PDB file of C-alpha atoms in Angstrom:
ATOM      1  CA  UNK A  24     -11.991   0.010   8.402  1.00 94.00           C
ATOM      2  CA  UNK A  25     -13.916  -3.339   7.138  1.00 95.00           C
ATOM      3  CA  UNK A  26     -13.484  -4.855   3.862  1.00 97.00           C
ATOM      4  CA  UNK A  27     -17.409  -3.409   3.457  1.00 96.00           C
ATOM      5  CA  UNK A  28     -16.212  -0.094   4.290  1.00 97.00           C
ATOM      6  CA  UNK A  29     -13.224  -0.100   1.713  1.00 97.00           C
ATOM      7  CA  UNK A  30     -15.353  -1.541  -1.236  1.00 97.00           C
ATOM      8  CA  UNK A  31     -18.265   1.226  -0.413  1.00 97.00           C
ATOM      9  CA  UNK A  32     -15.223   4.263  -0.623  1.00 97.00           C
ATOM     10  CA  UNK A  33     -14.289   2.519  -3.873  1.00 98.00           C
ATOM     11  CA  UNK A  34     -17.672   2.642  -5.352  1.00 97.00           C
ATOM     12  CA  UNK A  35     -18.011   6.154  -4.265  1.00 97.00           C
ATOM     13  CA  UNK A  36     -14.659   7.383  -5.510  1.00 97.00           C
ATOM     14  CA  UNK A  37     -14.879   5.564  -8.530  1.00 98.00           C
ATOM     15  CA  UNK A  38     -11.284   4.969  -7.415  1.00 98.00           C
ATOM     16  CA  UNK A  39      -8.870   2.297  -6.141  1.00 98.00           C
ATOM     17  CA  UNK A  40      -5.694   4.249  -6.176  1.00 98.00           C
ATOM     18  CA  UNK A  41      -3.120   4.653  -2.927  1.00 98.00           C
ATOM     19  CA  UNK A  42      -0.885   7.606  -3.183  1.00 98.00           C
ATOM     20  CA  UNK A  43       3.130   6.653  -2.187  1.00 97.00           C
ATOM     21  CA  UNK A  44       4.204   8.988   0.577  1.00 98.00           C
ATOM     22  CA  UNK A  45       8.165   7.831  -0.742  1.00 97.00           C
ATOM     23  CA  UNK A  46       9.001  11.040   0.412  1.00 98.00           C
ATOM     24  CA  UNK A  47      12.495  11.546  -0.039  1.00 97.00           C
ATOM     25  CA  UNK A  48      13.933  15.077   1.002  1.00 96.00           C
ATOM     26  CA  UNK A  49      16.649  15.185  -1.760  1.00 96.00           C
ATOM     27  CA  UNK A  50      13.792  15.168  -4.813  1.00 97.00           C
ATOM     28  CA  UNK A  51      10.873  17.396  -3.281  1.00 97.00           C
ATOM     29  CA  UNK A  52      10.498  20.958  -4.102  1.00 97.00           C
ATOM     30  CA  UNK A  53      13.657  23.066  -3.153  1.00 97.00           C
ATOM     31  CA  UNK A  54      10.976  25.869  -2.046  1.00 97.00           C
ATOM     32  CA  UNK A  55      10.004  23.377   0.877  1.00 98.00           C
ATOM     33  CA  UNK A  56      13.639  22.899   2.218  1.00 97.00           C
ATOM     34  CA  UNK A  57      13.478  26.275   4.351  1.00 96.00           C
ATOM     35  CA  UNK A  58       9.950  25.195   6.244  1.00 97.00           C
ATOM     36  CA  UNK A  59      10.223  23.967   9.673  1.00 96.00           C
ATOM     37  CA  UNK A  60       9.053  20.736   8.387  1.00 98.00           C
ATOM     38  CA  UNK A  61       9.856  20.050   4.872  1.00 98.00           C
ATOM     39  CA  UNK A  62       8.609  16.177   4.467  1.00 98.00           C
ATOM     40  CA  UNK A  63       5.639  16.831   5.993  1.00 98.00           C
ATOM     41  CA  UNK A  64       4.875  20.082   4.423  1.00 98.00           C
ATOM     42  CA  UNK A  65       5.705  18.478   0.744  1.00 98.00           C
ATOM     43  CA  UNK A  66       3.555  15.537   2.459  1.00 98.00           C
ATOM     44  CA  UNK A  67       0.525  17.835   3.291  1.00 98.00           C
ATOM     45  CA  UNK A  68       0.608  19.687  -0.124  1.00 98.00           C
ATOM     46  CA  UNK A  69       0.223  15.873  -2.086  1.00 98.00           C
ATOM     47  CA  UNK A  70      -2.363  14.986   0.076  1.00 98.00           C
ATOM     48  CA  UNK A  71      -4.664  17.684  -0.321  1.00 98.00           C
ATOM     49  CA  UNK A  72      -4.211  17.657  -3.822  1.00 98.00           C
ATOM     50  CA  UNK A  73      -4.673  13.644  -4.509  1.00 98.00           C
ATOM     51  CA  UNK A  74      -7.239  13.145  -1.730  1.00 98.00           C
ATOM     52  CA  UNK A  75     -10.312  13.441  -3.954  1.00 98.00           C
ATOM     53  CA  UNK A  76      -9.031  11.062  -6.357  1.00 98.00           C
ATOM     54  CA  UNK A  77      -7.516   8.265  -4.357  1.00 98.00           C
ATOM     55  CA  UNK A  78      -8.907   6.062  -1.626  1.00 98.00           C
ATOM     56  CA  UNK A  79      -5.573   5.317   0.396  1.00 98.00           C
ATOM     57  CA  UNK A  80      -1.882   6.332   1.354  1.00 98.00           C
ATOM     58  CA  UNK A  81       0.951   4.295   1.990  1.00 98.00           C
ATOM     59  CA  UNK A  82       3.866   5.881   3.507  1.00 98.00           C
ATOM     60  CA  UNK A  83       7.130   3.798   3.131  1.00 98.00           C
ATOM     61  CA  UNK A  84       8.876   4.036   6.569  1.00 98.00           C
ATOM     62  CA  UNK A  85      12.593   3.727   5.036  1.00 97.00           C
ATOM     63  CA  UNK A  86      12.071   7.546   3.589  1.00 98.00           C
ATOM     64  CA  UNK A  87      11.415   8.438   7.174  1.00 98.00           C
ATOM     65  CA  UNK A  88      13.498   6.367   9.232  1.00 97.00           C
ATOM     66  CA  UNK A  89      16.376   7.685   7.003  1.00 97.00           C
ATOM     67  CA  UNK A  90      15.852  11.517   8.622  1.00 97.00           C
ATOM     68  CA  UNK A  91      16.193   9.757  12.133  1.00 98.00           C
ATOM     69  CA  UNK A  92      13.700  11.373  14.677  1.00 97.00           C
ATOM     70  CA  UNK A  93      12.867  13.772  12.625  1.00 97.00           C
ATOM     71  CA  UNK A  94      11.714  11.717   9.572  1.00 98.00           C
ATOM     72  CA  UNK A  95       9.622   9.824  12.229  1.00 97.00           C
ATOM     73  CA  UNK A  96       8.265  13.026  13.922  1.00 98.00           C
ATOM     74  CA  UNK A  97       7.247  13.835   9.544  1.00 98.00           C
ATOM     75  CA  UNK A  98       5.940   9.830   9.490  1.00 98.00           C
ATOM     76  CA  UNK A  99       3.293  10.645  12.649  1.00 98.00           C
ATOM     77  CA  UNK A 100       2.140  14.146  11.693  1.00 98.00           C
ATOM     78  CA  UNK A 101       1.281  12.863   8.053  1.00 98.00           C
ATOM     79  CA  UNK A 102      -0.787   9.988   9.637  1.00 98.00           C
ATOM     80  CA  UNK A 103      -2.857  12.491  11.883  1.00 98.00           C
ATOM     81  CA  UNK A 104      -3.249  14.750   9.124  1.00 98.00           C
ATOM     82  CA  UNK A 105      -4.914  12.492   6.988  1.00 98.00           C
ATOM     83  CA  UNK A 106      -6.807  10.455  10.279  1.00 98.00           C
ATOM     84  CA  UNK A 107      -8.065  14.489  10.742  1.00 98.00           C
ATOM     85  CA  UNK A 108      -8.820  15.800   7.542  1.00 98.00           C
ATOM     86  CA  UNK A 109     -10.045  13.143   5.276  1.00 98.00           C
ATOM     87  CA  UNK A 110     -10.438  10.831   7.657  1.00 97.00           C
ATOM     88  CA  UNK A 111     -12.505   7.868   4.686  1.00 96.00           C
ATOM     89  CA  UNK A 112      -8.595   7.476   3.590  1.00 98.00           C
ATOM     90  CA  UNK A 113      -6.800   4.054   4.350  1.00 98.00           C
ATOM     91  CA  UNK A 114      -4.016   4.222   5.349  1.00 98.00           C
ATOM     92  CA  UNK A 115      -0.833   1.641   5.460  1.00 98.00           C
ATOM     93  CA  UNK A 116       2.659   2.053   6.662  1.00 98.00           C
ATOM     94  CA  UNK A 117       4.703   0.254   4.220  1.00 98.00           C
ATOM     95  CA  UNK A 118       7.007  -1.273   6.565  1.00 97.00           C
ATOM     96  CA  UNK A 119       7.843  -4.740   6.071  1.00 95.00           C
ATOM     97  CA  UNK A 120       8.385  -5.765   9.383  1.00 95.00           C
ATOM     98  CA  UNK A 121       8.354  -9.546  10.730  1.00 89.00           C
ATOM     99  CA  UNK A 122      10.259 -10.706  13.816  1.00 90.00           C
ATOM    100  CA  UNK A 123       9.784 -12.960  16.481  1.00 89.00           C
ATOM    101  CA  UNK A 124       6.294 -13.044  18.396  1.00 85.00           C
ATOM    102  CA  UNK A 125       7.297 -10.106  21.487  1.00 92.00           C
ATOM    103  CA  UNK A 126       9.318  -7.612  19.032  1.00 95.00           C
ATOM    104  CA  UNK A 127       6.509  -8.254  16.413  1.00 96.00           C
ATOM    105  CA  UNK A 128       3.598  -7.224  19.336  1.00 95.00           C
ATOM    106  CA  UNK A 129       5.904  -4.308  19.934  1.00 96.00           C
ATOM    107  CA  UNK A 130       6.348  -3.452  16.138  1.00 96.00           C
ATOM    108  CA  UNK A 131       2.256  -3.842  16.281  1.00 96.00           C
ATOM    109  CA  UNK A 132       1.565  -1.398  18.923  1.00 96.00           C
ATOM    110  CA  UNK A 133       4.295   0.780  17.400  1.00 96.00           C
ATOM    111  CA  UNK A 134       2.421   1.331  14.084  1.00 97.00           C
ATOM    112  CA  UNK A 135      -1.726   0.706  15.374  1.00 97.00           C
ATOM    113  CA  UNK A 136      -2.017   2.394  18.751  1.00 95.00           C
ATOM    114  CA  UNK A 137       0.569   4.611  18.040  1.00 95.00           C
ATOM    115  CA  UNK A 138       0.853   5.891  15.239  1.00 95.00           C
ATOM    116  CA  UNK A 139      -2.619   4.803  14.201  1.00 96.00           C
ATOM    117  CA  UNK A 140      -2.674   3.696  10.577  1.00 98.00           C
ATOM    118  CA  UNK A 141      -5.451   0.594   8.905  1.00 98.00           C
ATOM    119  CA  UNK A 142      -2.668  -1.403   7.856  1.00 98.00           C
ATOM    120  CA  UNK A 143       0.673  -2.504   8.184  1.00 98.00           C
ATOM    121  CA  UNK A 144       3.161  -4.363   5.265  1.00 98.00           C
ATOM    122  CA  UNK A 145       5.302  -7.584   6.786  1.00 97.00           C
ATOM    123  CA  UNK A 146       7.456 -10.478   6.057  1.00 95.00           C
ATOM    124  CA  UNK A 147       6.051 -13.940   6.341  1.00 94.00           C
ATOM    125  CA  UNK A 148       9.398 -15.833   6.119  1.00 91.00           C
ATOM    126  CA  UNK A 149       9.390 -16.389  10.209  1.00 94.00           C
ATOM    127  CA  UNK A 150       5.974 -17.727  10.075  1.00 94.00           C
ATOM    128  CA  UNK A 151       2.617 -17.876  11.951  1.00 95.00           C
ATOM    129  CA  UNK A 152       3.843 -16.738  15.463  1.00 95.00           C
ATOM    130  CA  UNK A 153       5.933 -13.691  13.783  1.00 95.00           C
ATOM    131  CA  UNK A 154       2.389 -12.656  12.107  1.00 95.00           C
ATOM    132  CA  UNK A 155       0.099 -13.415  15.142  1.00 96.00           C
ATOM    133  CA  UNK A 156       0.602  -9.802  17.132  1.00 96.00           C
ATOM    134  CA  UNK A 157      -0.186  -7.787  14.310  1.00 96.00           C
ATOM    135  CA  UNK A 158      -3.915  -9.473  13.409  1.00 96.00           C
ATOM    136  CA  UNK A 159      -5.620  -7.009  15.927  1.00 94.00           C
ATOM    137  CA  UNK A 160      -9.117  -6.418  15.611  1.00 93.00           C
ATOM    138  CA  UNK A 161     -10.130  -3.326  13.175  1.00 94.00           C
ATOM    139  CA  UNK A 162      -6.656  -3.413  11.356  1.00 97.00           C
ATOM    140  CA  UNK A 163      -5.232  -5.066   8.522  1.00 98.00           C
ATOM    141  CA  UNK A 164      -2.111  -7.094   7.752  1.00 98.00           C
ATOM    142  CA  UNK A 165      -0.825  -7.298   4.024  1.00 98.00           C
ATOM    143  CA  UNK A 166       1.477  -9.989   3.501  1.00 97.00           C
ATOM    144  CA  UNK A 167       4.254 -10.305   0.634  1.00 96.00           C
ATOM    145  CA  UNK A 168       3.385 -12.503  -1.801  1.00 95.00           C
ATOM    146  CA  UNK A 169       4.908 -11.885  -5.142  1.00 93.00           C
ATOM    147  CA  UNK A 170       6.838  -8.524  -5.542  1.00 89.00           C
ATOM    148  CA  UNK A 171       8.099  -6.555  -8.560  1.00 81.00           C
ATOM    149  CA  UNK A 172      11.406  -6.521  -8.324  1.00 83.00           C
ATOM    150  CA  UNK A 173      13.623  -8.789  -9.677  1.00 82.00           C
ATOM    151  CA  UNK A 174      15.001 -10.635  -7.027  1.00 86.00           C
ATOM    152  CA  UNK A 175      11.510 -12.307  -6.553  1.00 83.00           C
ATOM    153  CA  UNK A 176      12.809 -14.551  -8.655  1.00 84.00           C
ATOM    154  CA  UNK A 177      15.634 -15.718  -6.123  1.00 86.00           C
ATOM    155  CA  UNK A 178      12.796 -17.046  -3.829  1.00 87.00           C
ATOM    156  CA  UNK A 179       9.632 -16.316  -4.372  1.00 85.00           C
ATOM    157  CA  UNK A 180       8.796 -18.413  -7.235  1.00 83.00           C
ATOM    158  CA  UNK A 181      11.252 -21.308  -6.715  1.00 88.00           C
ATOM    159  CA  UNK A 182       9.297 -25.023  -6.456  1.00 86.00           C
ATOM    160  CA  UNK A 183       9.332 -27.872  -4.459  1.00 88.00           C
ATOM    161  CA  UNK A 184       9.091 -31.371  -5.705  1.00 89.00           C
ATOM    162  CA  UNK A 185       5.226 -31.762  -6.199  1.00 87.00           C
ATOM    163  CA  UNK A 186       5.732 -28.336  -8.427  1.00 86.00           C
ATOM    164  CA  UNK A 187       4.386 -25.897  -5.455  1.00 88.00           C
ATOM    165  CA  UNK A 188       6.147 -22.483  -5.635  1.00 91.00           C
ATOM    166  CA  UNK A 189       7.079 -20.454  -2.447  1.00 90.00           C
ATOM    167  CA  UNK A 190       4.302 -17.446  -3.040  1.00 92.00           C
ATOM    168  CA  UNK A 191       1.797 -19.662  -3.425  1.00 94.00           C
ATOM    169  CA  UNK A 192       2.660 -21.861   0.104  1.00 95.00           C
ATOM    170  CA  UNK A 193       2.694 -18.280   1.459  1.00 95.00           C
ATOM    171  CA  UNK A 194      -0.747 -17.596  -0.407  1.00 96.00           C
ATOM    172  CA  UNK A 195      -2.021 -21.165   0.859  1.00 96.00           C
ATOM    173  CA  UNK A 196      -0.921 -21.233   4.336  1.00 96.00           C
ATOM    174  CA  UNK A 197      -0.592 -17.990   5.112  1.00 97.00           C
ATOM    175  CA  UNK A 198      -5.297 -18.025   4.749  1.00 97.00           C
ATOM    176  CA  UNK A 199      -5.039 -20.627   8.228  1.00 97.00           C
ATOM    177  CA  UNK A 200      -3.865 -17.635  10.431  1.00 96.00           C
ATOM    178  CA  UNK A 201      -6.705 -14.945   8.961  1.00 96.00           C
ATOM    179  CA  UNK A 202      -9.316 -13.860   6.364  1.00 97.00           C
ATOM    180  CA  UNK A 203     -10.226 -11.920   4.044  1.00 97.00           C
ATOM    181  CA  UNK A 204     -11.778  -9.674   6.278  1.00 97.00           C
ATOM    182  CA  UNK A 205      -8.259  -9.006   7.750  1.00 97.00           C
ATOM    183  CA  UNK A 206      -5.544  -9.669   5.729  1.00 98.00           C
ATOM    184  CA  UNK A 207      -4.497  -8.775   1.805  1.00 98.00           C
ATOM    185  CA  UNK A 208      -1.484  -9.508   0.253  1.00 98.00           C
ATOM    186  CA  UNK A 209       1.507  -7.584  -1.472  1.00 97.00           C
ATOM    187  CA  UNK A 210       1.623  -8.246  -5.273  1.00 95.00           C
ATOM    188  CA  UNK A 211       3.863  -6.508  -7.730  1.00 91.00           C
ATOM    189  CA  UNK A 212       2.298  -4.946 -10.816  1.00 86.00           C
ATOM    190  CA  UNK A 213       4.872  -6.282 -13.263  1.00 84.00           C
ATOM    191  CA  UNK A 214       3.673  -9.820 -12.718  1.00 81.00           C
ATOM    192  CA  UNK A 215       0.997  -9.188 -15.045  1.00 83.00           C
ATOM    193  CA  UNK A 216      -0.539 -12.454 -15.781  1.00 86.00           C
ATOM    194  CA  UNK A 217       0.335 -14.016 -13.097  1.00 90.00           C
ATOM    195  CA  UNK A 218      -2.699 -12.257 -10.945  1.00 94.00           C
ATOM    196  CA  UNK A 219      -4.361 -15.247 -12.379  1.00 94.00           C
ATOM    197  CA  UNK A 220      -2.229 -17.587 -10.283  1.00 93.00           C
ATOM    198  CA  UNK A 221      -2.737 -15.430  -7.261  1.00 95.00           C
ATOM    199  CA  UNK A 222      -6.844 -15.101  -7.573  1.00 96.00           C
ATOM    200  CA  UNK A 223      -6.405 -18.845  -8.338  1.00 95.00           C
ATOM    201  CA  UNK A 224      -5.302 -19.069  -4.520  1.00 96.00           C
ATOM    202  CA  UNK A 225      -6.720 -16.779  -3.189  1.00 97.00           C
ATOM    203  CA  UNK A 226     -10.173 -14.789  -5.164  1.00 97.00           C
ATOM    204  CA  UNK A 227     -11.433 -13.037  -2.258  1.00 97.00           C
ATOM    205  CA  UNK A 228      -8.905 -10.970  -0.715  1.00 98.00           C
ATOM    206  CA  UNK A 229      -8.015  -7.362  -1.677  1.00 98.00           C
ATOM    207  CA  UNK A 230      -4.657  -6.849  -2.970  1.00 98.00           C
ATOM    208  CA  UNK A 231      -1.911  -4.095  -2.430  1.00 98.00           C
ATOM    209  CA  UNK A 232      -0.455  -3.590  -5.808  1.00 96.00           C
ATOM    210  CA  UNK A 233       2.923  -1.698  -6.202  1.00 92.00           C
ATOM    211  CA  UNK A 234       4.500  -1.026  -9.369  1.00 81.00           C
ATOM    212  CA  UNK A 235       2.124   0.759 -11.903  1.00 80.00           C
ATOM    213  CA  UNK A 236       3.947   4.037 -13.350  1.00 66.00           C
ATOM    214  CA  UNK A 237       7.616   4.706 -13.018  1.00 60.00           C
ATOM    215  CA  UNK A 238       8.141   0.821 -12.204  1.00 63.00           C
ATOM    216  CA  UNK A 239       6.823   0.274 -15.480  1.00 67.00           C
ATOM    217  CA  UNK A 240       3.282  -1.922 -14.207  1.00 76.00           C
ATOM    218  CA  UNK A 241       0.408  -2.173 -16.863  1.00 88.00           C
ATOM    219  CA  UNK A 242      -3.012  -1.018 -14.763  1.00 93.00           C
ATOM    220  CA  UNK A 243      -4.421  -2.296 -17.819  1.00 93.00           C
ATOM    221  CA  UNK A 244      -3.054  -5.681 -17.079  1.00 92.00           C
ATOM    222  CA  UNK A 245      -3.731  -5.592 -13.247  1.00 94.00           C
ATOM    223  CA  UNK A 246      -7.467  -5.150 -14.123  1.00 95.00           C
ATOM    224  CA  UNK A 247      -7.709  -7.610 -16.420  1.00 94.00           C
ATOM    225  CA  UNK A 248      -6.507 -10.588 -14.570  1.00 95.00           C
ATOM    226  CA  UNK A 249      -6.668  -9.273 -10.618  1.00 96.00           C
ATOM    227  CA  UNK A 250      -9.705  -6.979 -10.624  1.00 97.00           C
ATOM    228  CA  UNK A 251     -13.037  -9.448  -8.369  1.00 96.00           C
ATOM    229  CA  UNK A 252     -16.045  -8.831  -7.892  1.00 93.00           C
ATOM    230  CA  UNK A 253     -15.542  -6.299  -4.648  1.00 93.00           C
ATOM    231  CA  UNK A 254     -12.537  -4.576  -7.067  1.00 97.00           C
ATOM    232  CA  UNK A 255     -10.344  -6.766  -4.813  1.00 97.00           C
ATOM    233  CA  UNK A 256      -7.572  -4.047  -5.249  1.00 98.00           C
ATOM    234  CA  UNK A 257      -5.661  -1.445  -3.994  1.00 98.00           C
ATOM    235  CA  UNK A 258      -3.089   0.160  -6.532  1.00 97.00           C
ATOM    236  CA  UNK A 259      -0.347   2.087  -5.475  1.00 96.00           C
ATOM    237  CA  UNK A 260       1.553   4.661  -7.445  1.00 95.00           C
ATOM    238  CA  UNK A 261       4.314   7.216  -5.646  1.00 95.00           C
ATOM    239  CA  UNK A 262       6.909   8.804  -7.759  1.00 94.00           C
ATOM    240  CA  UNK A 263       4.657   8.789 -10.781  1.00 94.00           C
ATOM    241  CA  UNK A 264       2.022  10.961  -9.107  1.00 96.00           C
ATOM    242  CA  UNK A 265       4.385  12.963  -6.190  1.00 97.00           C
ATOM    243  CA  UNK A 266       7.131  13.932  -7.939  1.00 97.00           C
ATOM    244  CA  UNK A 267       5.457  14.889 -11.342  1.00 96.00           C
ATOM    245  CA  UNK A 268       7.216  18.169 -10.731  1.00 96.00           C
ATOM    246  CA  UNK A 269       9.405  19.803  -8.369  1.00 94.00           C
ATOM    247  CA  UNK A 270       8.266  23.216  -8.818  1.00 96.00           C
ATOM    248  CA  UNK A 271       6.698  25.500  -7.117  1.00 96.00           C
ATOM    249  CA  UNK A 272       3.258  24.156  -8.682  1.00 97.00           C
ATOM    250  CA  UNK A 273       3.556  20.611  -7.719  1.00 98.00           C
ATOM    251  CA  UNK A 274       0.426  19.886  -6.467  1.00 98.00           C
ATOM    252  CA  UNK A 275      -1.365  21.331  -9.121  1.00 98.00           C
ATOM    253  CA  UNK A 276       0.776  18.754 -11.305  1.00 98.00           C
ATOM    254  CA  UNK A 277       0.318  15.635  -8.577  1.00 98.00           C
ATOM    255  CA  UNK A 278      -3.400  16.672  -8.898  1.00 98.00           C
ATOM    256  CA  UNK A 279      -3.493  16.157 -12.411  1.00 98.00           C
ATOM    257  CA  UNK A 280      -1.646  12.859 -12.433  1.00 97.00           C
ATOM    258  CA  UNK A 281      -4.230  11.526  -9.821  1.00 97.00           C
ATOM    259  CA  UNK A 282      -7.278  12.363 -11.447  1.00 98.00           C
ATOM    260  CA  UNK A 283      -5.884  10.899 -14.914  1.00 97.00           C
ATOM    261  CA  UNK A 284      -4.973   7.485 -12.609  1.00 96.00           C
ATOM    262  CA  UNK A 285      -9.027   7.927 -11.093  1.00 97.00           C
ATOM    263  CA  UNK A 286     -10.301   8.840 -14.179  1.00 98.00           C
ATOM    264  CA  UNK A 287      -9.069   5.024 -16.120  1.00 97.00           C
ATOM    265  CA  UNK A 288      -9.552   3.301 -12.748  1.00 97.00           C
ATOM    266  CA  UNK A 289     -13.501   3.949 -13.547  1.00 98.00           C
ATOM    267  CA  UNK A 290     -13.691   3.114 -16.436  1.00 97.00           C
ATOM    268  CA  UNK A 291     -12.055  -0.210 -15.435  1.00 96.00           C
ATOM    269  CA  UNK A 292     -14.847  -0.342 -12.288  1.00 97.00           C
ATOM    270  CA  UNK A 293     -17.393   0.392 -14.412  1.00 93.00           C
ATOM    271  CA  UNK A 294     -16.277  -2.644 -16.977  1.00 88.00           C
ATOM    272  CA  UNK A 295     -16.180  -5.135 -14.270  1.00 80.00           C
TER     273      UNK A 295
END
């Protein structure tokens, strides 16, 4: 999917939300536990519920790498039900992989000829050659920038002499190895004002925004100072939206969350 492509499902959904696949088996519906396939049933249930109101997923591989094979057996079926059914979704494995150059190529192939998902989440601590094998043609990369937890403070905004925090060297050098049209970055919604310091570095790209609802993120906030003029965002929200209840009528009630999540998203679109 092209940046184009992303920005034109925006405008038509009148929506920049990504739905969190954190699927965990010990909170979803105890209805679901005697299917063959409980993660990817609950998986299949949020998805056809939020799909007219969101324009991505983003499955985070630690709730499926935690079942062993059988989380990952959940992980692939969820990707080719979406790639089948609503096949305009985006769709990024929240992995936050980097390694050397040959176990990154093979972490590359793993998650975009396998498994076939838009985008994949990594590390930029190793550097250029650790990022290299995943910049294939017709996929994305999203880099961590600034996160929302609080250990970004340990690293990720410490400065050298000249005053130059970390996140923005990765923002800075990170725009030699790619563009726009092929990488985004990872910034926490808690930073708030601080998406002026990112757009400062870097006003084109699309960011991947975790954060907003149970982690206590503003939307509000992430419009205001991170929204450009192509939106320029992605906006996740998981437990807020997929675990809104754990009843036998949770997708009615993930539904609902959604479309109150769209519904402020365009007014916000609309506004800018």
């Amino acid at each position: 999917m092209t940046k184009q492509e992303l920005f034109n499902h925006i405008t038509q959904k009148q929506s920049f939300l990504c739905v969190g696949l954190d699927t965990d088996i010990r909170l979803i519906p105890p209805h679901l536990l005697h299917e063959d396939d409980p993660v990817f049933a609950f998986n299949r249930g949020i998805i056809d519920a939020t799909a007219p109101y969101c324009v991505a997923y983003k499955p985070n591989l630690a709730f499926y790498e935690s079942l062993g094979a059988k989380g990952i057996v959940a992980f692939e079926k969820t990707v080719a039900y979406i790639r089948t059914h609503y096949p305009d979704q985006f769709i990024i494995a929240d992995a936050k992989r980097g390694d050397i150059g040959n176990t990154s190529e093979l972490y590359a192939r793993s998650f975009f000829e396998h498994a076939g998902v838009d985008a994949v989440t990594v590390a930029p601590y190793m550097g250029e050659d650790s990022i290299a094998p995943f910049l294939v043609e017709g996929r994305w990369i999203i880099l961590l920038a600034l996160t929302s937890n609080k250990g970004a403070q340990d690293f990720q905004m410490t400065a050298d002499a000249q005053g130059e925090r970390l996140f923005e060297k990765v923002l800075k050098k990170s725009q030699e190895w790619a563009t726009d049209e092929q990488m985004m970055f990872v910034v926490g919604a808690t930073q708030g004002k601080m998406f002026l310091e990112i757009r400062r570095h870097a006003p084109r790209h699309f960011l991947l925004v975790p954060g907003v609802g149970a982690q206590g993120g503003s939307l509000e906030e992430v419009c205001t100072y991170g929204m450009n003029a192509q939106c320029g965002l992605i906006v996740n929200s998981s437990r807020a939206i997929i675990y809104a209840d754990r009843t036998e009528s949770f997708t009615d009630a993930a539904r609902c969350e959604a479309q109150k999540i769209q519904v402020e998203m365009a007014g916000y679109l609309k506004n800018n």
